DNA sequence: CGGACTATTCTGCATGACGCAGTACTGCGC
DNA sequence: GCGCAGTACTGCGTCATGCAGAATAGTCCG
């Protein structure tokens, strides 16, 4: 029904894409994803994804103490991460292409 | 890593799309999906999806005895199913658009 | 006829990702 | 001090995918 199922397997890619543009901390990544149109991402999902990607060796992290609140834990793409992004992006494009074509073909002649 | 996670929440849509074109039985739907490019769908997933969609009231079913093997259980889209397909397709296009844009933007300046 | 193989359906269980709800800590405004 | 916003993290539930396995019905081989 909602996008929660659609997100599965795609949040990794979305997070990588966002971090590719600029390092970011969890709370901020959530906001950026929502601003990009993924309005229904839960923060817990992002933290979980960040942790998975980190343990997978795709991200490095550093803490920046903030005087305007708690510390911020920044994440940054490393070589492995950029490589993963590239491959994931390719997989996504192929997958999305196939499915879009299937859907278009099926709904073209429908009202 | 593979497409199994990508499929989540999308198999419903793919099955609906395939059935929109022509009624089909499980084994056949699997083949059609694979032929369409979704080469990694598992048959058990399709049977499960078919059952979910049926219980959701999106499909009707009828059995056709086959002379070349066991009976075939055909599934057909009804009004609810076509409506679901239309709405799911819309959701998919929006979602895919957002993500593709995000990914393109992030990988544009990458090697 | 027995055995093997294909077509076809279905179920049990494991895996794993998303997210709600809750915890915790830091400054700021009142 | 109280509460609210920013920020991080975790436990548990839910649910879809899929592997492995079972069962039935025909066909072909010897």
CSV table of C-alpha atoms in Angstrom, one decimal, chain B:
chain,number,residue,atom,x,y,z
B,1,UNK,CA,22.9,-6.9,-3.0
B,2,UNK,CA,20.8,-8.8,-5.4
B,3,UNK,CA,17.4,-7.9,-6.6
B,4,UNK,CA,15.5,-9.8,-3.9
B,5,UNK,CA,15.2,-6.8,-1.7
B,6,UNK,CA,14.4,-4.6,-4.6
B,7,UNK,CA,11.4,-6.8,-5.4
B,8,UNK,CA,9.8,-6.1,-2.1
B,9,UNK,CA,6.6,-4.3,-2.5
B,10,UNK,CA,7.0,-4.4,-6.3
B,11,UNK,CA,6.2,-8.0,-7.0
B,12,UNK,CA,2.5,-7.2,-6.4
B,13,UNK,CA,2.7,-4.6,-9.1
B,14,UNK,CA,4.6,-6.8,-11.5
B,15,UNK,CA,2.2,-9.6,-11.1
B,16,UNK,CA,-0.8,-7.3,-11.6
B,17,UNK,CA,0.8,-5.9,-14.7
B,18,UNK,CA,1.4,-9.3,-16.2
B,19,UNK,CA,-2.1,-10.5,-15.4
B,20,UNK,CA,-3.6,-7.3,-16.9
B,21,UNK,CA,-2.4,-8.4,-20.2
B,22,UNK,CA,-3.7,-11.8,-20.0
B,23,UNK,CA,-5.0,-14.3,-17.4
B,24,UNK,CA,-2.4,-16.7,-16.3
B,25,UNK,CA,-1.6,-19.5,-13.9
B,26,UNK,CA,1.3,-19.3,-11.3
B,27,UNK,CA,3.9,-21.3,-13.2
B,28,UNK,CA,3.2,-19.2,-16.3
B,29,UNK,CA,3.3,-15.9,-14.5
B,30,UNK,CA,6.7,-16.8,-13.2
B,31,UNK,CA,7.9,-17.5,-16.7
B,32,UNK,CA,6.4,-14.3,-18.0
B,33,UNK,CA,8.0,-12.2,-15.3
B,34,UNK,CA,11.4,-13.8,-16.0
B,35,UNK,CA,11.0,-13.2,-19.7
B,36,UNK,CA,10.2,-9.6,-19.0
B,37,UNK,CA,13.6,-9.2,-17.3
B,38,UNK,CA,12.8,-10.1,-13.7
B,39,UNK,CA,15.0,-13.1,-14.0
B,40,UNK,CA,15.5,-13.7,-10.3
B,41,UNK,CA,11.9,-14.1,-9.1
B,42,UNK,CA,11.4,-17.2,-7.1
B,43,UNK,CA,8.3,-19.3,-7.8
B,44,UNK,CA,7.4,-19.4,-4.2
B,45,UNK,CA,7.3,-15.6,-4.1
B,46,UNK,CA,4.9,-15.5,-7.0
B,47,UNK,CA,2.6,-18.1,-5.5
B,48,UNK,CA,2.6,-16.2,-2.2
B,49,UNK,CA,1.9,-12.9,-4.0
B,50,UNK,CA,-0.9,-14.5,-6.0
B,51,UNK,CA,-2.5,-15.8,-2.8
B,52,UNK,CA,-2.2,-12.4,-1.1
B,53,UNK,CA,-3.7,-10.6,-4.0
B,54,UNK,CA,-6.5,-13.1,-4.2
B,55,UNK,CA,-7.3,-12.7,-0.5
B,56,UNK,CA,-7.2,-9.0,-1.0
B,57,UNK,CA,-10.0,-9.4,-3.5
B,58,UNK,CA,-8.0,-8.3,-6.5
B,59,UNK,CA,-8.1,-11.5,-8.4
B,60,UNK,CA,-10.6,-14.2,-9.3
B,61,UNK,CA,-9.5,-17.7,-10.1
B,62,UNK,CA,-10.6,-20.7,-12.2
B,63,UNK,CA,-9.1,-24.1,-12.7
B,64,UNK,CA,-8.5,-25.5,-16.1
B,65,UNK,CA,-7.6,-29.2,-16.4
B,66,UNK,CA,-4.6,-29.7,-18.6
B,67,UNK,CA,-3.9,-32.7,-20.7
B,68,UNK,CA,-0.2,-32.1,-20.4
B,69,UNK,CA,0.1,-32.2,-16.7
B,70,UNK,CA,-1.6,-31.2,-13.5
B,71,UNK,CA,-4.5,-28.8,-13.5
B,72,UNK,CA,-3.8,-25.1,-14.0
B,73,UNK,CA,-5.1,-22.5,-11.7
B,74,UNK,CA,-5.7,-19.4,-13.6
B,75,UNK,CA,-5.9,-16.0,-12.1
B,76,UNK,CA,-7.7,-13.0,-13.5
B,77,UNK,CA,-7.8,-9.4,-12.6
B,78,UNK,CA,-11.2,-8.1,-11.5
B,79,UNK,CA,-12.3,-4.4,-11.0
B,80,UNK,CA,-10.6,-4.2,-7.7
B,81,UNK,CA,-7.4,-5.6,-9.2
B,82,UNK,CA,-7.4,-3.2,-12.1
B,83,UNK,CA,-7.9,-0.3,-9.7
B,84,UNK,CA,-5.1,-1.5,-7.5
B,85,UNK,CA,-2.9,-1.8,-10.5
B,86,UNK,CA,-3.7,1.7,-11.6
B,87,UNK,CA,-2.9,3.1,-8.2
B,88,UNK,CA,0.2,1.0,-7.6
B,89,UNK,CA,1.5,2.0,-11.0
B,90,UNK,CA,1.1,5.7,-10.1
B,91,UNK,CA,2.9,5.2,-6.8
B,92,UNK,CA,5.6,3.3,-8.6
B,93,UNK,CA,6.2,6.0,-11.2
B,94,UNK,CA,6.4,8.7,-8.6
B,95,UNK,CA,8.7,6.7,-6.4
B,96,UNK,CA,10.9,5.6,-9.3
B,97,UNK,CA,11.1,9.1,-10.5
B,98,UNK,CA,12.2,10.5,-7.2
B,99,UNK,CA,14.8,7.9,-6.7
B,100,UNK,CA,16.1,8.0,-10.2
B,101,UNK,CA,16.6,11.7,-10.0
B,102,UNK,CA,18.4,11.3,-6.7
B,103,UNK,CA,20.7,8.7,-8.1
B,104,UNK,CA,21.3,10.5,-11.4
B,105,UNK,CA,22.2,13.6,-9.5
B,106,UNK,CA,24.6,11.8,-7.3
B,107,UNK,CA,26.3,9.7,-10.0
B,108,UNK,CA,26.4,12.3,-12.7
B,109,UNK,CA,29.7,13.8,-11.5
B,110,UNK,CA,31.2,10.5,-10.6
B,111,UNK,CA,33.4,8.2,-12.7
